[in-house]
Coordinates of C-alpha atoms and ligand atoms in Angstrom, one line a residue:
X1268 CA -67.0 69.9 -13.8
X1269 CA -64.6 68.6 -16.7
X1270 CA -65.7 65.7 -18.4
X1271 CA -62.8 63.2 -18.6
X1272 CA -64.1 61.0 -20.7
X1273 CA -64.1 63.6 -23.8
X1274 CA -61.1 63.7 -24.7
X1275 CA -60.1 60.2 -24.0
X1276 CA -62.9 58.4 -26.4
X1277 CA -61.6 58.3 -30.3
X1278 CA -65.0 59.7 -32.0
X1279 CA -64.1 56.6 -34.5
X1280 CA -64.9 53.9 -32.2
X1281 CA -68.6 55.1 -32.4
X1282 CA -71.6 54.8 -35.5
X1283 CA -74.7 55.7 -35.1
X1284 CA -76.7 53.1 -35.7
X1285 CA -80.1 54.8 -35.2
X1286 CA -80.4 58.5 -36.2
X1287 CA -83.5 59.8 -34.1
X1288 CA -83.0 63.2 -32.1
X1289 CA -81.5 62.9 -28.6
X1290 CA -84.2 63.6 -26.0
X1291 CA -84.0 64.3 -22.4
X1292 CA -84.1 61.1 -21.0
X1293 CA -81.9 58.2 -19.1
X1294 CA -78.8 57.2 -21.1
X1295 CA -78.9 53.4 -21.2
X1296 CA -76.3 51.4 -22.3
X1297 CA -77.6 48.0 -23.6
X1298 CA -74.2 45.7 -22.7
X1299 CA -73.8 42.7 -24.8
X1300 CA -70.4 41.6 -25.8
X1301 CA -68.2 43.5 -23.3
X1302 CA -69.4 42.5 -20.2
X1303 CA -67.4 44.7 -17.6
X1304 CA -67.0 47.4 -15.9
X1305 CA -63.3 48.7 -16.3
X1306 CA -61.6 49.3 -20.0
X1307 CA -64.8 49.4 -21.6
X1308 CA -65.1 52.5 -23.9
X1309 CA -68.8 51.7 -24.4
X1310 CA -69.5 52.0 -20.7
X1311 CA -67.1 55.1 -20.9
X1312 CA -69.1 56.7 -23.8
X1313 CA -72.9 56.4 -21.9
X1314 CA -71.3 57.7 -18.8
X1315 CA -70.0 60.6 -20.8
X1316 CA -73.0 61.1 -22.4
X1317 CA -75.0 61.1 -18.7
X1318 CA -72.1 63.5 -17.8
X1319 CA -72.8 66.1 -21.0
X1320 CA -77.1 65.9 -20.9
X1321 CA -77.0 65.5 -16.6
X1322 CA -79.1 62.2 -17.0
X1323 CA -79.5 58.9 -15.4
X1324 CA -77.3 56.1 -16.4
X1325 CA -78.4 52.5 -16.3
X1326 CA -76.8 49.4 -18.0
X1327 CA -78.9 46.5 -19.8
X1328 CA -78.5 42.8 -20.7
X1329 CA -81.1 40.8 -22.9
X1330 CA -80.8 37.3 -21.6
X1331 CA -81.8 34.6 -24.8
X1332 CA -82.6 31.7 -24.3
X1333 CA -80.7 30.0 -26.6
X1334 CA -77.4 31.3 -28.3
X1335 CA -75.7 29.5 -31.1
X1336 CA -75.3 26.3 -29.6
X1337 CA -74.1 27.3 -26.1
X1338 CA -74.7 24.7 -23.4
X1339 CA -76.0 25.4 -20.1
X1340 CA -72.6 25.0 -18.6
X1341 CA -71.5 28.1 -21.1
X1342 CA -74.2 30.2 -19.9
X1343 CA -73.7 30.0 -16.5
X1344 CA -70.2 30.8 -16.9
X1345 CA -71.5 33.9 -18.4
X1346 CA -74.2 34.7 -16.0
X1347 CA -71.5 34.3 -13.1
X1348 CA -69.7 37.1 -14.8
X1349 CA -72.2 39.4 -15.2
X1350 CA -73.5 39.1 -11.4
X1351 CA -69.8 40.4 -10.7
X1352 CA -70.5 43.2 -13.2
X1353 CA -74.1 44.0 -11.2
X1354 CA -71.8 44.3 -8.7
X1355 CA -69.4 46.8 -10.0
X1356 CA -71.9 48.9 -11.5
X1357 CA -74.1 49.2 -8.5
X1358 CA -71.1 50.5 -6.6
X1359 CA -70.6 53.1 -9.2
X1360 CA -74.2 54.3 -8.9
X1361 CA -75.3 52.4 -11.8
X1362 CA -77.9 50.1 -11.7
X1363 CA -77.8 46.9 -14.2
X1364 CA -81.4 45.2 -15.7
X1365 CA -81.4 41.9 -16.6
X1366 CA -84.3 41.4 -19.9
X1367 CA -85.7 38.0 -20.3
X1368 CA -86.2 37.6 -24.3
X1369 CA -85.4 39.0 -28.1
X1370 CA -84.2 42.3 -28.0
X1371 CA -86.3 43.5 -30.7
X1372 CA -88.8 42.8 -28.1
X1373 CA -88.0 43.6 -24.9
X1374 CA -85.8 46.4 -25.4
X1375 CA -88.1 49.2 -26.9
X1376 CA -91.0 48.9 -23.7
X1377 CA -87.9 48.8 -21.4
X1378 CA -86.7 52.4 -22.9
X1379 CA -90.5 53.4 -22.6
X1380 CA -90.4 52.6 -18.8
X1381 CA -86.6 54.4 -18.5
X1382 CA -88.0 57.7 -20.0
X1383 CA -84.6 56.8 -22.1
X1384 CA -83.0 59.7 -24.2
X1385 CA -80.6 57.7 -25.6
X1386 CA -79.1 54.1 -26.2
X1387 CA -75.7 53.2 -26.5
X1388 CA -74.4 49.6 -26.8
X1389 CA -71.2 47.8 -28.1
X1390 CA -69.8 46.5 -31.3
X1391 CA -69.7 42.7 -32.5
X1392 CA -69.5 41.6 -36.0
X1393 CA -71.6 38.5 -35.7
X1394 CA -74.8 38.2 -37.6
X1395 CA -76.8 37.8 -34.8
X1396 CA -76.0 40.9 -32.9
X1397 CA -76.4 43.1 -36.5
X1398 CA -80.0 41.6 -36.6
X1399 CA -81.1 42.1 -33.0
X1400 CA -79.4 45.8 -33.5
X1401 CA -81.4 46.4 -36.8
X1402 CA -84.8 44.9 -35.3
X1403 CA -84.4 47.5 -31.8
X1404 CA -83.2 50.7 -34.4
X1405 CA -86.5 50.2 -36.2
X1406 CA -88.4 50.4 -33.3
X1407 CA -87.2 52.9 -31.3
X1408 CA -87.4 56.7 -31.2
X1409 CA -83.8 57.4 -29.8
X1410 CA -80.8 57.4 -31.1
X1411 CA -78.5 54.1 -30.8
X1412 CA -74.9 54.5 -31.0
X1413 CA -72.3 51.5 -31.0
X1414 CA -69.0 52.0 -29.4
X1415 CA -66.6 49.4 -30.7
X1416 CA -65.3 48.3 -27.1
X1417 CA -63.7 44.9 -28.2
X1418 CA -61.2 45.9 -31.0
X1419 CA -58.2 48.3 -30.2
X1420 CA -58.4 49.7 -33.6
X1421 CA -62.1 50.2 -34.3
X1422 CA -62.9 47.5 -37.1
X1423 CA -64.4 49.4 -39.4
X1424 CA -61.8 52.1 -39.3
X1425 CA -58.6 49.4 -39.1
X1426 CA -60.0 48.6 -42.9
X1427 CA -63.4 49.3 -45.2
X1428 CA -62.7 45.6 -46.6
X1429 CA -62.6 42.0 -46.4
X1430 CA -58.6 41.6 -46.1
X1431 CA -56.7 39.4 -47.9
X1432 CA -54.3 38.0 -45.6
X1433 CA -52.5 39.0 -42.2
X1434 CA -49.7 40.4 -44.3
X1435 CA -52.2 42.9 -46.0
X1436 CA -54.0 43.7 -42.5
X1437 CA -50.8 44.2 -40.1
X1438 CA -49.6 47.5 -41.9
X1439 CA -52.8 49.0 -41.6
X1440 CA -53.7 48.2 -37.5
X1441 CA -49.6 48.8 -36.9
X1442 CA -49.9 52.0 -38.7
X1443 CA -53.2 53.2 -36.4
X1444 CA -52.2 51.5 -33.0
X1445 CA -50.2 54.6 -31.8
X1446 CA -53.4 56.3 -32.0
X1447 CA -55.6 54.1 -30.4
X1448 CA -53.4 51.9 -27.9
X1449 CA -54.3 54.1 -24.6
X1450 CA -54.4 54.0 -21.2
X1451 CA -58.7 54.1 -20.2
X1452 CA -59.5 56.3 -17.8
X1453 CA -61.3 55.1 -14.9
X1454 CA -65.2 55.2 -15.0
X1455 CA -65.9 57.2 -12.2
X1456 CA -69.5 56.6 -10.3
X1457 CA -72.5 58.6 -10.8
X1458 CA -73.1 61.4 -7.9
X1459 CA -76.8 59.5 -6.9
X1460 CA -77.8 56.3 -7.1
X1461 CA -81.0 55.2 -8.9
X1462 CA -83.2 53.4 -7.1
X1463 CA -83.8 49.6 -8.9
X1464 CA -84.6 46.1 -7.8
X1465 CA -81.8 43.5 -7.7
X1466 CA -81.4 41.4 -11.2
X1467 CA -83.7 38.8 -11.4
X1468 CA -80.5 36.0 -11.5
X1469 CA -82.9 32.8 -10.3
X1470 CA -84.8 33.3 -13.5
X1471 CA -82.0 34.1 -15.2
X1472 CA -80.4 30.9 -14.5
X1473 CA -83.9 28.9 -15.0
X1474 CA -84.3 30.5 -18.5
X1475 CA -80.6 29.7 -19.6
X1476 CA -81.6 25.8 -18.2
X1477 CA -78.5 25.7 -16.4
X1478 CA -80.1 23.5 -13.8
X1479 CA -77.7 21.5 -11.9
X1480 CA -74.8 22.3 -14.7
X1481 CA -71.7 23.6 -12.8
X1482 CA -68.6 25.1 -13.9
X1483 CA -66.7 22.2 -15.4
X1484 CA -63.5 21.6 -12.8
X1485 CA -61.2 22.0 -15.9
X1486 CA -62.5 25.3 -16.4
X1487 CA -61.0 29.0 -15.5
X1488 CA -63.3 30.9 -13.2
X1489 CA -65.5 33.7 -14.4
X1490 CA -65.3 37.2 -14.4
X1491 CA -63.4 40.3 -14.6
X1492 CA -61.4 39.8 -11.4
X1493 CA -60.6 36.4 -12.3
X1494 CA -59.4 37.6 -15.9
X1495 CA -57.8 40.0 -14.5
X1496 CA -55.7 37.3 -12.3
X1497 CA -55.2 35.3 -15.4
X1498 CA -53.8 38.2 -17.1
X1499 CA -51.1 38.9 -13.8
X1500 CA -50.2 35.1 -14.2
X1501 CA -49.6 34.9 -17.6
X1502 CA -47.9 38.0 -17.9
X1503 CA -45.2 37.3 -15.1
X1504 CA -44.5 33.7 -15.8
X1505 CA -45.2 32.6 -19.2
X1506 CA -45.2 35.6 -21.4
X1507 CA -41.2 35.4 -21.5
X1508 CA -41.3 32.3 -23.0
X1509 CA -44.7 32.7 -25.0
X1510 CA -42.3 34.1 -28.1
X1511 CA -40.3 30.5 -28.2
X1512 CA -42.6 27.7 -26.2
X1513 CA -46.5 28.9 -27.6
X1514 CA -46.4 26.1 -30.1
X1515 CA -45.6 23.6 -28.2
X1516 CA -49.0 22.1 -26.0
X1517 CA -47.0 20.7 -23.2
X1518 CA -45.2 23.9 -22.5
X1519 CA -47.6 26.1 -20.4
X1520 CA -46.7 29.7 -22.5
X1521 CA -50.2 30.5 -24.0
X1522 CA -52.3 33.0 -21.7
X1523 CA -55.6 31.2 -21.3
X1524 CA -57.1 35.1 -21.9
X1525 CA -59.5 33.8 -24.6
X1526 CA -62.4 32.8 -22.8
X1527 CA -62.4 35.9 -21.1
X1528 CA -62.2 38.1 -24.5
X1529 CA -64.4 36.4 -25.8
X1530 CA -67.4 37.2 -23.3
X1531 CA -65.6 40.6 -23.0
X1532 CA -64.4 40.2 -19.1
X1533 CA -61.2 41.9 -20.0
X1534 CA -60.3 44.2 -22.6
X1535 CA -57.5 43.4 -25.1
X1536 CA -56.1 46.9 -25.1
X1537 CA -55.8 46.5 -21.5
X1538 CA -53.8 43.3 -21.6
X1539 CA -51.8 44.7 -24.6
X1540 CA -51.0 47.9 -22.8
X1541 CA -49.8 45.6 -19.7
X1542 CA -47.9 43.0 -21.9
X1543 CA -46.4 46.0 -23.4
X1544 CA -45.0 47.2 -19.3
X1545 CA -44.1 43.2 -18.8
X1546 CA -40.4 42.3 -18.0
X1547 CA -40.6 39.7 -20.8
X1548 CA -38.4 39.8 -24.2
X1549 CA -39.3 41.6 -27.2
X1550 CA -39.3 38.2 -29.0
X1551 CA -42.1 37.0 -27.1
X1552 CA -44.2 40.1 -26.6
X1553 CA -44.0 40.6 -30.7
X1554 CA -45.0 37.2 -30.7
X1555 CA -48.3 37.8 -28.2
X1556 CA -48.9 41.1 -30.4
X1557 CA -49.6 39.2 -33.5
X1558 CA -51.8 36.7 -31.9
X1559 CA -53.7 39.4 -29.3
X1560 CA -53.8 42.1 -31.9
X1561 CA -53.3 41.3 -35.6
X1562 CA -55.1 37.8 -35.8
X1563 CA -57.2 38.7 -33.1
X1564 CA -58.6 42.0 -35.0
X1565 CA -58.1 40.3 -38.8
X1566 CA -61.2 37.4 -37.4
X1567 CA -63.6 40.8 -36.5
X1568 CA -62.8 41.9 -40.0
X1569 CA -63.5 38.7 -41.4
X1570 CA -67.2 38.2 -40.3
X1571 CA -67.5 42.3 -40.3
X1572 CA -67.2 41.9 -44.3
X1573 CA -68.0 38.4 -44.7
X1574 CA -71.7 37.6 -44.4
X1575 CA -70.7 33.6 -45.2
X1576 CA -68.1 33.6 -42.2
X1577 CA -69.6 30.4 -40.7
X1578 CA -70.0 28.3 -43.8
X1579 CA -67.6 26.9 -46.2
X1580 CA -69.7 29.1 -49.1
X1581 CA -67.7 32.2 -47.8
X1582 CA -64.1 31.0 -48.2
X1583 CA -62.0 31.9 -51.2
X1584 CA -62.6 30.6 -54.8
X1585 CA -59.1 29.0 -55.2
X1586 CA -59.9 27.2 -52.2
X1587 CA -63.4 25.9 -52.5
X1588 CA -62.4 24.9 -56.6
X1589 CA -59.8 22.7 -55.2
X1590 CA -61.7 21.5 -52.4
X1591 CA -64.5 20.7 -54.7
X1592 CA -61.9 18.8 -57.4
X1593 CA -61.3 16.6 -54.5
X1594 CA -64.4 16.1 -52.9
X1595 CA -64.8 12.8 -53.9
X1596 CA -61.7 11.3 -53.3
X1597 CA -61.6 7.9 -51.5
X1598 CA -61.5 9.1 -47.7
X1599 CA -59.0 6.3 -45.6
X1600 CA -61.7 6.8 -42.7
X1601 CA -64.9 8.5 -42.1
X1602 CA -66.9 9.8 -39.4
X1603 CA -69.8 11.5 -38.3
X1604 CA -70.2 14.4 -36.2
X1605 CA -71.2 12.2 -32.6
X1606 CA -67.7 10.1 -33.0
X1607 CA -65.5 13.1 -33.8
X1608 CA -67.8 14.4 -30.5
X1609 CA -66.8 11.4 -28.1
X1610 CA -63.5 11.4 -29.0
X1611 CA -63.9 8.1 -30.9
X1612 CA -61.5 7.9 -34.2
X1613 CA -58.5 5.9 -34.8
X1614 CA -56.3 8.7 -33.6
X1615 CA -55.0 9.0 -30.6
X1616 CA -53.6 12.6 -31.0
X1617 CA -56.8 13.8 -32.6
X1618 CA -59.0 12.1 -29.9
X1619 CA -56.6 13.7 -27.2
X1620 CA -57.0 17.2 -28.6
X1621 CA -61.1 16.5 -28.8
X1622 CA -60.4 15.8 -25.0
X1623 CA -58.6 18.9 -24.1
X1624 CA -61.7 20.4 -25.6
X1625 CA -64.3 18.5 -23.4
X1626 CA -62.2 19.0 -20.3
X1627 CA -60.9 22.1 -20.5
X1628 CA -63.5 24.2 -23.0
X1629 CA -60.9 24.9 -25.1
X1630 CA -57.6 23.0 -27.6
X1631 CA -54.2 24.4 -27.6
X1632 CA -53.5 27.0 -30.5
X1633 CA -51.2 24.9 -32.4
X1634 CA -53.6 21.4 -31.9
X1635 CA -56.4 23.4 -32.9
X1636 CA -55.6 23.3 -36.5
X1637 CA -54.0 19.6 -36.5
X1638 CA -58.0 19.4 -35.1
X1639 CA -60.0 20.9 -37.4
X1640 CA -57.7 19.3 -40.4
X1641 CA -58.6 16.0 -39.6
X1642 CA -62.0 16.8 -39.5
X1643 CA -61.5 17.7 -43.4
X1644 CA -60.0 14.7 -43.6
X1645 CA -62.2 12.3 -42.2
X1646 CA -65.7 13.8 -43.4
X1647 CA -68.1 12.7 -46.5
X1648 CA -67.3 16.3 -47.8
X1649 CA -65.5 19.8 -47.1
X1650 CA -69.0 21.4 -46.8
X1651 CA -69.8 18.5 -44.2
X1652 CA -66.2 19.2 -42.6
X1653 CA -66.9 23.2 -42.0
X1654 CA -70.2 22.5 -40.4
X1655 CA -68.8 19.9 -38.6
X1656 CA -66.0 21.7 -36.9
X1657 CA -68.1 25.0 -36.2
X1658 CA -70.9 23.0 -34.6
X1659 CA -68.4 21.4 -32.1
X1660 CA -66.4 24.3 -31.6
X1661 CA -69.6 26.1 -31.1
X1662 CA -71.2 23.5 -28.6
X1663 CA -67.9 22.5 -26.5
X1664 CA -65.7 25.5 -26.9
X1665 CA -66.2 28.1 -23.8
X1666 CA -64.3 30.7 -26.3
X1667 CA -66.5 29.4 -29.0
X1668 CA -69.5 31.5 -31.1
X1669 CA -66.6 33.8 -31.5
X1670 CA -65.6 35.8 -34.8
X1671 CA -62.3 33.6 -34.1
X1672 CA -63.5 30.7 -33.7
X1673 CA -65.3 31.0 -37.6
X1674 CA -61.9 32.4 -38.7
X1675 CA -60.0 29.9 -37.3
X1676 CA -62.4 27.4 -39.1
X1677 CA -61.9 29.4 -42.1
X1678 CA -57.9 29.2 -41.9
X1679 CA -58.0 25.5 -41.3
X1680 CA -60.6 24.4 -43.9
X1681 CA -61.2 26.9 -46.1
X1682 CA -57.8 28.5 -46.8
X1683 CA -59.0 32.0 -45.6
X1684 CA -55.6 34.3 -45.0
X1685 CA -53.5 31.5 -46.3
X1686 CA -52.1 30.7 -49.9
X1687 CA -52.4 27.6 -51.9
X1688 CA -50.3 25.1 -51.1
X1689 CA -49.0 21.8 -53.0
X1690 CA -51.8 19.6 -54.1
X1691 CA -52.8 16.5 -52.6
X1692 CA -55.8 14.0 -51.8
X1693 CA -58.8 15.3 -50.4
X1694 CA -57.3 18.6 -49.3
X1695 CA -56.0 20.1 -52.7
X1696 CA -54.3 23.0 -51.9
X1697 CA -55.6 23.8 -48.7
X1698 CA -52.3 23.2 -46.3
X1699 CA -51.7 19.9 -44.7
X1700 CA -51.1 18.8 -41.1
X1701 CA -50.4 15.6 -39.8
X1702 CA -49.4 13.4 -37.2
X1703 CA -45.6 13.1 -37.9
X1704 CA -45.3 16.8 -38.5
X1705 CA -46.7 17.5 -34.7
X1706 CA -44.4 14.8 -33.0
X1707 CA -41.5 16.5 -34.8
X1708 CA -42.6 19.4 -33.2
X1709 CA -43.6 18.8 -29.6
X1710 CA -43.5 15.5 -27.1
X1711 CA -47.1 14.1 -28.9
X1712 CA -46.9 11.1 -26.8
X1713 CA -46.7 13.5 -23.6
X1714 CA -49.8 15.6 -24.7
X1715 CA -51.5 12.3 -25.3
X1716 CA -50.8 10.7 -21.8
X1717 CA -52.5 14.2 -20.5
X1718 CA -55.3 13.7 -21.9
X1719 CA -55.2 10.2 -23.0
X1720 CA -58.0 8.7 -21.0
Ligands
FAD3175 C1 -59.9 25.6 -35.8 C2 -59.7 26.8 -34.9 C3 -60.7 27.2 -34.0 C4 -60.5 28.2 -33.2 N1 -61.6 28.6 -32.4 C5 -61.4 29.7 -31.6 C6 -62.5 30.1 -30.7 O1 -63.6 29.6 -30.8 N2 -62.3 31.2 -30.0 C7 -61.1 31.9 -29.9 O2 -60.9 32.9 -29.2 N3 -60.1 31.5 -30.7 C8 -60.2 30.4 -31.5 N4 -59.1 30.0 -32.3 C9 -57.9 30.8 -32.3 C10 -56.8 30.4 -31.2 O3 -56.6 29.0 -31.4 C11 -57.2 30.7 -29.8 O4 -57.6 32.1 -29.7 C12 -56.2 30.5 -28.8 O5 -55.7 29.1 -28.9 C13 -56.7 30.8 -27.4 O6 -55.8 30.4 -26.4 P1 -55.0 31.6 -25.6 O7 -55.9 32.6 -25.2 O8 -54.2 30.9 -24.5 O9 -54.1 32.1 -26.8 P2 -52.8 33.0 -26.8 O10 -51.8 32.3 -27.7 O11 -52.3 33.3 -25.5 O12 -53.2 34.3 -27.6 C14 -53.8 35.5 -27.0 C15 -55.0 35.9 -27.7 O13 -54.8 36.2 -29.0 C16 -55.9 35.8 -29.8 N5 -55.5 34.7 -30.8 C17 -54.5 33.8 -30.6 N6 -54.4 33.0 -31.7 C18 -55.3 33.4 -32.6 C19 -55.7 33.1 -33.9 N7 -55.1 32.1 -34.5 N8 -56.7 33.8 -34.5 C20 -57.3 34.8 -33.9 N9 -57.0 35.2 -32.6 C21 -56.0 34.5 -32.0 C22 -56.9 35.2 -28.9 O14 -57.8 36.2 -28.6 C23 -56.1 34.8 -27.7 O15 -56.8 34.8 -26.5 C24 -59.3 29.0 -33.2 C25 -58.3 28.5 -34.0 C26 -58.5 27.5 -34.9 C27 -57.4 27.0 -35.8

């Protein structure tokens, strides 16, 4: 039979990571940050592979038990969506393992007990995911391929360098997208099923302390069907006005998709594909384009070449120079990580955006950066500032522990992608936001009776 997957997978969305011959063995795809089942190249390419060497396919998670500040709540959102993927896979003749521990660990007797020929597993620019990759491709005898499955140009092929600036990066990705931006083809089941026992979700749960945590109310459900849902909203009712409303926080035009990218329960080729098909005008899907594609894809290339991305030591050195002239400029007020947590400062739009966080596990795009600027504003020091902002972002954020969420950090604090501005107090050149400049924009009194209490 034809393998359809052949022709359909760019060869440049995959580096071998581990150069050991192939042997006859189960293909296994160790899933990590795309966790689902459709639009998934990664998937696509192990199920290709089990097509070409007529092997057993199984899919793999490592559950940690602690991940860069998530909180229980965060991990049980995740685990939610990965029981729908169990789901999905097992209906494809794929069963789906659930390890307990590091992967360095856990992974290589896991592969002894598969009889695995060879390992595939999916692409992420964060530091953490490069080390547990290294640690598993020196003990393993297979090889290890990585399928970039998150980016719609392949990051490392989109650029070979930290880029300077949006306006450097967009002619490269808009120069590449015609080859990339494809429909996926659809990844068929395997003709027998393998026999396995069910994922061990109780322990799963226990070891991620979720406990009695639930699903905050303010939150989005889990999972591909419900991103999938959230996707079909946004794109028949607020897409159209996404190109003229997106910055304003009482207007409901954003998509709400990031959570969902960020743990990889939908694809952003697939929702740019379908905003591409969307009765919506140009205006606005341009508009979404930039965001879903261009900044989107410019934060992966920031942490792929960036090994500082989540410290204020990896921004630019016309930015930290200037941040440093200023760093001891008299501060009008001050405060500590726990107040800027509990929504405690003088500011009422500030402390409203802090609430949007807490409620909904994420901040509007536009009052994310009035947010983080503050945080400049109001801390001991810049270094002080960038910790600050990552460690809540990190801890409250459900999209947080993200490439963008460091970028994002980056842009607001540190200048990265942007240009000096006019100097002043305590932020030098780095560009200034404040209260005025955001009720000239949008109803701030509105946004703060939303979230107000
Ligand atoms: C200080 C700060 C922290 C941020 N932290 C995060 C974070 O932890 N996780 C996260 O996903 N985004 C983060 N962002 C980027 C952006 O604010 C969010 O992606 C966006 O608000 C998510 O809402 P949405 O999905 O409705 O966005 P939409 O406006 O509907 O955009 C669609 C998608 O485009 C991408 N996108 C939008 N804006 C940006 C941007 N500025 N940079 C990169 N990609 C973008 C996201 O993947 C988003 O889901 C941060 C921005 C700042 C300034």
């Amino acid at each position: 039979m034809p393998d359809p997957y052949k022709t359909a997978i760019d060869p440049r969305r995959i580096t071998l990571l581990s150069g050991c011959p192939e042997k006859a063995g189960t293909v296994v795809y160790w899933m990590s940050r795309d966790q689902r089942v459709q639009s998934n190249w990664a998937l696509l390419f192990a199920r290709h592979k089990a097509a070409m060497l007529k092997q057993p396919l199984v899919v793999v998670f490592t559950l940690s038990p602690s991940f860069l500040g998530a909180s229980p709540a965060h991990y049980r959102f995740m685990l939610k969506g990965l029981q729908e993927t169990e789901t999905g896979l097992v209906k494809r003749n794929i069963p789906f393992f659930l390890l307990f521990g590091d992967p360095a660990e856990v992974l290589p007797g896991f592969l002894g007990e598969m009889n695995a020929g060879v390992m595939v597993t999916d692409y992420s620019p964060m530091k953490i995911s490069r080390q547990w990759k290294a640690g598993v491709s020196q003990r393993i005898s297979i090889p290890l391929y990585e399928v970039d499955a998150h980016n719609i140009v392949p990051c490392r092929t989109a650029s070979q360098k930290q880029e300077y600036a949006a306006r450097t990066f967009r002619p490269k990705i808009t120069a590449l997208l015609g080859e990339f931006l494809k429909p996926f083809p659809e990844p068929s089941a395997m003709p027998s099923a393998t026999p396995c026992m069910p994922a061990n979700w109780p322990r799963a749960f226990d070891t991620a302390k979720t406990g009695s945590a639930c699903i905050p109310p303010g939150w989005p459900e889990p999972g591909e069907k419900a991103a999938g849902a959230c996707l079909a909203s946004f794109l028949s009712k607020r897409l159209r006005i996404y190109g003229e409303k997106r910055n304003d926080p009482n207007a409901d035009a954003i998509s709400h998709l990031s959570p969902y990218l960020h743990f990889g329960h939908i694809s952003a080729q697939e929702c740019a594909l379908r905003a591409l098909e969307a009765d919506a005008p140009d205006i606005s899907k341009k508009a979404f384009f930039e965001e879903l594609v261009i900044r989107r894809e410019l934060s992966d290339n920031y942490c792929q070449y960036n090994e500082q991305y989540d410290s204020f030591d990896g921004i630019p050195a016309w930015a930290k120079e200037s941040l440093e002239k200023h760093a001891r400029d008299p501060r009008e007020h001050l405060y500590g990580e726990e107040t800027f947590a509990e929504a405690r400062t003088h500011d009422r739009l500030w402390n409203a955006a802090q609430r949007e966080l807490l409620e909904t596990g994420k901040i509007h795009g536009y009052m994310r950066m009035y947010w983080a600027k503050k945080i400049l504003e109001w801390s001991a020091s810049p270094e002080k500032a960038f910790d600050t902002a990552v460690a809540l972002n990190d801890r409250y954020a459900l999209d947080g522990r993200d490439p963008n969420g460091y970028t994002g950090v980056a842009w607001s604090i540190g200048g990265v992608h942007d240009r000096p501005w006019f100097e002043r107090p305590v932020f030098g050149k780095i560009r200034y936001m404040n209260a005025a400049g955001c009720a000239r924009k949008f109803d701030a009194e509105s946004y703060i009776r939303r979230y107000g209490s």
